[in-house]
Short mmCIF file of C-alpha atoms and ligand atoms in Angstrom, two decimals:
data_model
loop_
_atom_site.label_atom_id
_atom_site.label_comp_id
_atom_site.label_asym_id
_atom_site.label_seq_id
_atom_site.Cartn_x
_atom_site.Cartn_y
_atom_site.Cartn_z
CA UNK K 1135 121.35 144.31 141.07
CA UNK K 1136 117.75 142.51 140.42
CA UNK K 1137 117.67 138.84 140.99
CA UNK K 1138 117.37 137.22 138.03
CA UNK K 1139 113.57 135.21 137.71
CA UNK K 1140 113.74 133.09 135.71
CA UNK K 1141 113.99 128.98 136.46
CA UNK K 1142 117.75 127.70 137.13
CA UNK K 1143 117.83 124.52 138.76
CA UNK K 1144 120.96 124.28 137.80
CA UNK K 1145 122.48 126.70 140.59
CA UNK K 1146 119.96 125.71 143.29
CA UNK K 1147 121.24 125.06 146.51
CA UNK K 1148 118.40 122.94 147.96
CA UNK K 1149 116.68 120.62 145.57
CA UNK K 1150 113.57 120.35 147.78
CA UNK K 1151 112.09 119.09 145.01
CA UNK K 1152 113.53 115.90 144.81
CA UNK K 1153 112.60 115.26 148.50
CA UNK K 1154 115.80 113.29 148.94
CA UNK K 1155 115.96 110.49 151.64
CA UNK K 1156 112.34 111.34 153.07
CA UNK K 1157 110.11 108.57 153.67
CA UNK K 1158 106.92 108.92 151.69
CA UNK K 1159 104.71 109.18 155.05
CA UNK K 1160 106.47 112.41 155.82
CA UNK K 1161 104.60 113.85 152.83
CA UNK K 1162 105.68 116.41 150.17
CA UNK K 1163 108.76 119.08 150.76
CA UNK K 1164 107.97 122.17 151.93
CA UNK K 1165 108.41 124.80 149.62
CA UNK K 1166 109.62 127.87 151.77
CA UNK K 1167 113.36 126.94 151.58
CA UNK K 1168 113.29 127.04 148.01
CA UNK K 1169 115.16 129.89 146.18
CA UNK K 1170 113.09 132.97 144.37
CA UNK K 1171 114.41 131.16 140.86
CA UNK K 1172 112.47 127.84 141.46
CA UNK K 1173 110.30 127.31 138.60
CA UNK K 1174 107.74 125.81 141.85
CA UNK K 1175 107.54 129.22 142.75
CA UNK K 1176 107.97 130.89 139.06
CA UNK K 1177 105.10 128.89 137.73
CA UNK K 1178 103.24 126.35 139.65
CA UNK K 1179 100.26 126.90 137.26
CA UNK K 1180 102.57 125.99 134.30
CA UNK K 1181 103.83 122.55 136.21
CA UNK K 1182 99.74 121.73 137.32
CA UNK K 1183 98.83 122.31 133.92
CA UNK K 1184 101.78 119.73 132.92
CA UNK K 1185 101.14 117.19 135.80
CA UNK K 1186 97.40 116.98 133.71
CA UNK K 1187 98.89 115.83 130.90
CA UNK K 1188 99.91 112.61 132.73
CA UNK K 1189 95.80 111.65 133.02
CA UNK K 1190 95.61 110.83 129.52
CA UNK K 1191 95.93 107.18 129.96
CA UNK K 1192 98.32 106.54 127.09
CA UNK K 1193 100.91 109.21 128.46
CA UNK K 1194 100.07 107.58 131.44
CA UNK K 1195 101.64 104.47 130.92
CA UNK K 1196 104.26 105.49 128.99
CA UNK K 1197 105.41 107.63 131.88
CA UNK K 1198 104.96 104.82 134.20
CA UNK K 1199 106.87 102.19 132.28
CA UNK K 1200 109.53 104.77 131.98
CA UNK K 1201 109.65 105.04 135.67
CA UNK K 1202 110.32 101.41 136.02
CA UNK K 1203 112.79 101.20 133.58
CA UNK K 1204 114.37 103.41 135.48
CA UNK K 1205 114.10 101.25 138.83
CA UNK K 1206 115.16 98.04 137.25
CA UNK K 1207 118.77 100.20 135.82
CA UNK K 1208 119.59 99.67 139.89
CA UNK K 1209 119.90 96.63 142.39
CA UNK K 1210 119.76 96.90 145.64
CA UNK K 1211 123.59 95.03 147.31
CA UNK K 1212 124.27 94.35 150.93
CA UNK K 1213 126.64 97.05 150.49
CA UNK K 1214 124.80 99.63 148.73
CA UNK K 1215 122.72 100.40 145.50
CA UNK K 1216 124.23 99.80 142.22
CA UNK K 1217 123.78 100.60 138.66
CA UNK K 1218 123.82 97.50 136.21
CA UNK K 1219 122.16 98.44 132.81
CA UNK K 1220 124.06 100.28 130.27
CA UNK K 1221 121.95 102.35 127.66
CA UNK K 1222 122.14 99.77 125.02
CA UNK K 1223 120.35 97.37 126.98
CA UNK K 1224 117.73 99.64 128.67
CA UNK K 1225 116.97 100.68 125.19
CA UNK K 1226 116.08 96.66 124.35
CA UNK K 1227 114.28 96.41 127.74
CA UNK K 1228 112.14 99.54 127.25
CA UNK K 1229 111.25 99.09 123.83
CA UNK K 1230 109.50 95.41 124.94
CA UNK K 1231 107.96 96.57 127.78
CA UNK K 1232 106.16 99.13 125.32
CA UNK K 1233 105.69 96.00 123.03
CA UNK K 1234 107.51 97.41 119.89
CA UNK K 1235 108.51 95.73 116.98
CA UNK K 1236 109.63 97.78 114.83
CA UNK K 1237 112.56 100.25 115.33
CA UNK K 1238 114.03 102.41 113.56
CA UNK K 1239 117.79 104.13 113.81
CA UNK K 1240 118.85 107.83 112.40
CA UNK K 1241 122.01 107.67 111.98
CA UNK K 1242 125.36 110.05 110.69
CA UNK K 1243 127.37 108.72 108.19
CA UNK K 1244 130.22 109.22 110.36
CA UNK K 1245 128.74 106.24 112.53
CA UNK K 1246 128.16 103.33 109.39
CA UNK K 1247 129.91 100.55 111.66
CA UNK K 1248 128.24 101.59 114.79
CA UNK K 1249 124.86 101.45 113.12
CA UNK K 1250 125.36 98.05 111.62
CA UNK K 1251 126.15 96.88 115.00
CA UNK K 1252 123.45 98.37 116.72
CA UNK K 1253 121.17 97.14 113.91
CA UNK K 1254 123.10 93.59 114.82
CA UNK K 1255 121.97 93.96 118.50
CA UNK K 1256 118.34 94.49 118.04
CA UNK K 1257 118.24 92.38 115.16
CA UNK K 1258 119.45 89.22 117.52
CA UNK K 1259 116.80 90.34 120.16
CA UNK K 1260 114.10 90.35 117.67
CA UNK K 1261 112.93 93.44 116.39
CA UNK K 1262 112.64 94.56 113.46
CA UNK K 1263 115.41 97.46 112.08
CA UNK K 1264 114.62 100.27 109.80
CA UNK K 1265 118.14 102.49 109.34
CA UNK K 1266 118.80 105.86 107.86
CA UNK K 1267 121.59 107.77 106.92
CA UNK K 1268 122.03 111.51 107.03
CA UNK K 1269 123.09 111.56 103.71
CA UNK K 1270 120.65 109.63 102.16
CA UNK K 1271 118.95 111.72 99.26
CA UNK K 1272 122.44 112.27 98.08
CA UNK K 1273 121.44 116.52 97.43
CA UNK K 1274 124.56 118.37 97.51
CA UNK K 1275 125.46 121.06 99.67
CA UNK K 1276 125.05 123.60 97.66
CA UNK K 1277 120.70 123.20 98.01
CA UNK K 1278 121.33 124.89 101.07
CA UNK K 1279 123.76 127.68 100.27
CA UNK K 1280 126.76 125.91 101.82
CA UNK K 1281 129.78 127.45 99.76
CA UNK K 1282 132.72 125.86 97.97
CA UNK K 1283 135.12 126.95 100.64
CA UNK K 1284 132.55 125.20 103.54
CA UNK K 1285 132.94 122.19 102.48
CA UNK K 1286 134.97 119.59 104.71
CA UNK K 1287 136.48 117.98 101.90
CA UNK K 1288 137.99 120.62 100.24
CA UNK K 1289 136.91 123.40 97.17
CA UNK K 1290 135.78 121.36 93.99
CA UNK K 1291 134.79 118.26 95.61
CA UNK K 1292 130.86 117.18 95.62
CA UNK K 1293 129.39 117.24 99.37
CA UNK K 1294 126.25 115.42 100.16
CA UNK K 1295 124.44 117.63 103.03
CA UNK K 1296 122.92 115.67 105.95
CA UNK K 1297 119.20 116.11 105.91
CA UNK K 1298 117.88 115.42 109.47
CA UNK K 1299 114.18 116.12 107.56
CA UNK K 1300 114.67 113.48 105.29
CA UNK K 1301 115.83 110.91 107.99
CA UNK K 1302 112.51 111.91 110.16
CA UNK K 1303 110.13 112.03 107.36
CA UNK K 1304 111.27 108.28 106.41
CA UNK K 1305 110.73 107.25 110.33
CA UNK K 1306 107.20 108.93 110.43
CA UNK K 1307 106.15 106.81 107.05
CA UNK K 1308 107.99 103.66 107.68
CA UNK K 1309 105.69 102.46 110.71
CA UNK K 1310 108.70 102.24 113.25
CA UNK K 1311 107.48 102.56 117.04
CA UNK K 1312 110.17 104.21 118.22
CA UNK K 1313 112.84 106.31 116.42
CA UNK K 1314 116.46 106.16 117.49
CA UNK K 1315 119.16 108.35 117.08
CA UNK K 1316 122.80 107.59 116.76
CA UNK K 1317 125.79 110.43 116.45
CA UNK K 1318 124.07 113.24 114.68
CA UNK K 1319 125.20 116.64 114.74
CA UNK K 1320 124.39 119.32 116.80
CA UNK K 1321 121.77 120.69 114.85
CA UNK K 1322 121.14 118.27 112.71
CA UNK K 1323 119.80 116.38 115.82
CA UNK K 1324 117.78 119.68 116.61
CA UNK K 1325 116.10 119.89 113.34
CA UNK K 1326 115.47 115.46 113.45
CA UNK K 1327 113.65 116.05 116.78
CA UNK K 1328 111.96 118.76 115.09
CA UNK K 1329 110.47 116.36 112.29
CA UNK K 1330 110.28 113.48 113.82
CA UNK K 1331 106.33 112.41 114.62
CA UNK K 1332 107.11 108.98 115.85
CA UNK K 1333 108.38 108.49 119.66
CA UNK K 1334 112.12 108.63 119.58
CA UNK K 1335 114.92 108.11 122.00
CA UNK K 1336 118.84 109.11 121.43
CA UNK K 1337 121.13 106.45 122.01
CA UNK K 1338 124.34 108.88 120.89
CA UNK K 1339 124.99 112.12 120.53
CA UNK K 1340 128.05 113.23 118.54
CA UNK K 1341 131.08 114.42 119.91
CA UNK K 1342 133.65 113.75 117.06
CA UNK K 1343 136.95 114.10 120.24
CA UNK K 1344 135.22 112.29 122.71
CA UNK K 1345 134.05 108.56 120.91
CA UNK K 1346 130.80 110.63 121.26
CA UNK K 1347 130.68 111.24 124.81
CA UNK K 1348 130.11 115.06 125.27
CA UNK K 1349 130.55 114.40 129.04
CA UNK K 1350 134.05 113.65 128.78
CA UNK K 1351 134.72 117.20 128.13
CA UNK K 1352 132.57 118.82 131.28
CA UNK K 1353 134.41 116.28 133.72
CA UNK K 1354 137.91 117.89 132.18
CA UNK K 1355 136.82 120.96 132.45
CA UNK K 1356 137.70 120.68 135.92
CA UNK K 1357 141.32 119.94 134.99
CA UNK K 1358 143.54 121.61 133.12
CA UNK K 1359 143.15 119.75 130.05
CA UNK K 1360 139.95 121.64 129.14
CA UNK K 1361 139.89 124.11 131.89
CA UNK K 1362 139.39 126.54 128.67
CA UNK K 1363 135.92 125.92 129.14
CA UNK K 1364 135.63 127.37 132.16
CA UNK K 1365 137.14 130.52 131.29
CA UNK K 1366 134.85 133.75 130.92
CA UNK K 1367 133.85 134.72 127.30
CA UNK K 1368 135.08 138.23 126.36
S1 SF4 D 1859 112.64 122.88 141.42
FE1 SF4 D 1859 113.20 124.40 142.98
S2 SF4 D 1859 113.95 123.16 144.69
FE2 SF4 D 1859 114.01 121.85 142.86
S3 SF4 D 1859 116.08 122.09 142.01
FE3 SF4 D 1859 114.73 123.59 140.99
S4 SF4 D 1859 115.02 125.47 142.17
FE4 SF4 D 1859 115.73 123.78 143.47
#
């Protein structure tokens, strides 16, 4: 059977790449233990050409502010490192250290409360909070073929489709520095990220069984509970 070449870090055994526990004087890994699928060894031209991007000072910084976001989410204890910033509060801390006023939150209708509370939150540490709803537009399903018998609510009843286009297009002309999302659909999400111009983050993701943590349902899989996703497809 040929080895499939394509990148999966996902299945590598090494992670060379991530130099673990090295001291920075004993330089970058070597690369000869690393598996024929490593995208180092795939396409090295692809990741220089990438690496480049980061001289543009602008990307730059943002990178760089991003890395130290990063460092403050851990402190350093007599007794070992330890996480102490949950994403609600990195996503306060990050947005000041890029100096933005002006956020804005895409959010599914599904999530109303959750929205007014996040809006609460950033509200009390000073920024200003434009807020969207999928439905807003209030265009019925039917504008994009969605039949009588797809709709949630039942044949007969009016349906107002999300429209992750309309939520993006309201980011990229309401002057918000960064763009937030909160719960959308799969897909929905896809198509916001697609239309969104404005720097955006994801606070939640929806997962309608899991108080939208998707996660939940990967750490089960190792149990019984939802071992059904572990199971070969036909
Ligand atoms: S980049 Fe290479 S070494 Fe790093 S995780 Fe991927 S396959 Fe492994």
């Amino acid at each position: 059977m040929t080895e499939k070449r394509y990148p999966r870090c996902a299945r590598c055994p090494v992670e060379i790449c991530g130099n673990w526990g090295k001291k920075a004087s004993d330089g970058p890994p070597s690369l000869e233990k690393t598996p024929a699928f490593c995208p180092m060894r795939l396409m090295p031209e692809v990741i220089s050409e990438a690496v480049l991007e980061y001289d543009k000072p602008d990307v730059k910084e943002f990178a760089r502010l991003a890395s130290v976001q990063e460092f403050e989410c851990y402190e350093h204890l007599p007794e070992g490192l330890r996480t102490k910033t949950p994403r609600v509060e990195e996503l306060i801390q990050f947005a000041r250290k890029c100096g933005y006023k002006r956020l804005g939150i895409a959010f599914c209708g599904g999530l109303m409360n959750e929205a007014g509370m996040l809006t609460d939150v950033l509200e009390n540490k000073g920024f200003e909070v434009v807020s969207v709803m999928c439905k807003a537009g209030a265009v019925p399903k039917e504008r994009i073929g969605i039949r009588d018998d797809e709709k949630i609510s039942g044949p007969g009843n009016w349906e107002t489709m999300c429209s992750p286009i309309t939520q993006a297009e309201i980011m990229n002309r309401s002057d918000v520095d960064l763009a937030i999302m909160l719960g959308l659909c799969i897909g929905h999400d896809t198509l916001f990220i697609k239309y969104c111009r404005v720097p955006m983050t994801v606070l939640a993701v929806k997962d309608r069984v899991f108080g939208h943590n998707p996660m939940a349902a990967l750490y089960l899989s190792a149990s019984p509970y939802y071992g059904r996703l572990r199971t070969k497809a036909e």
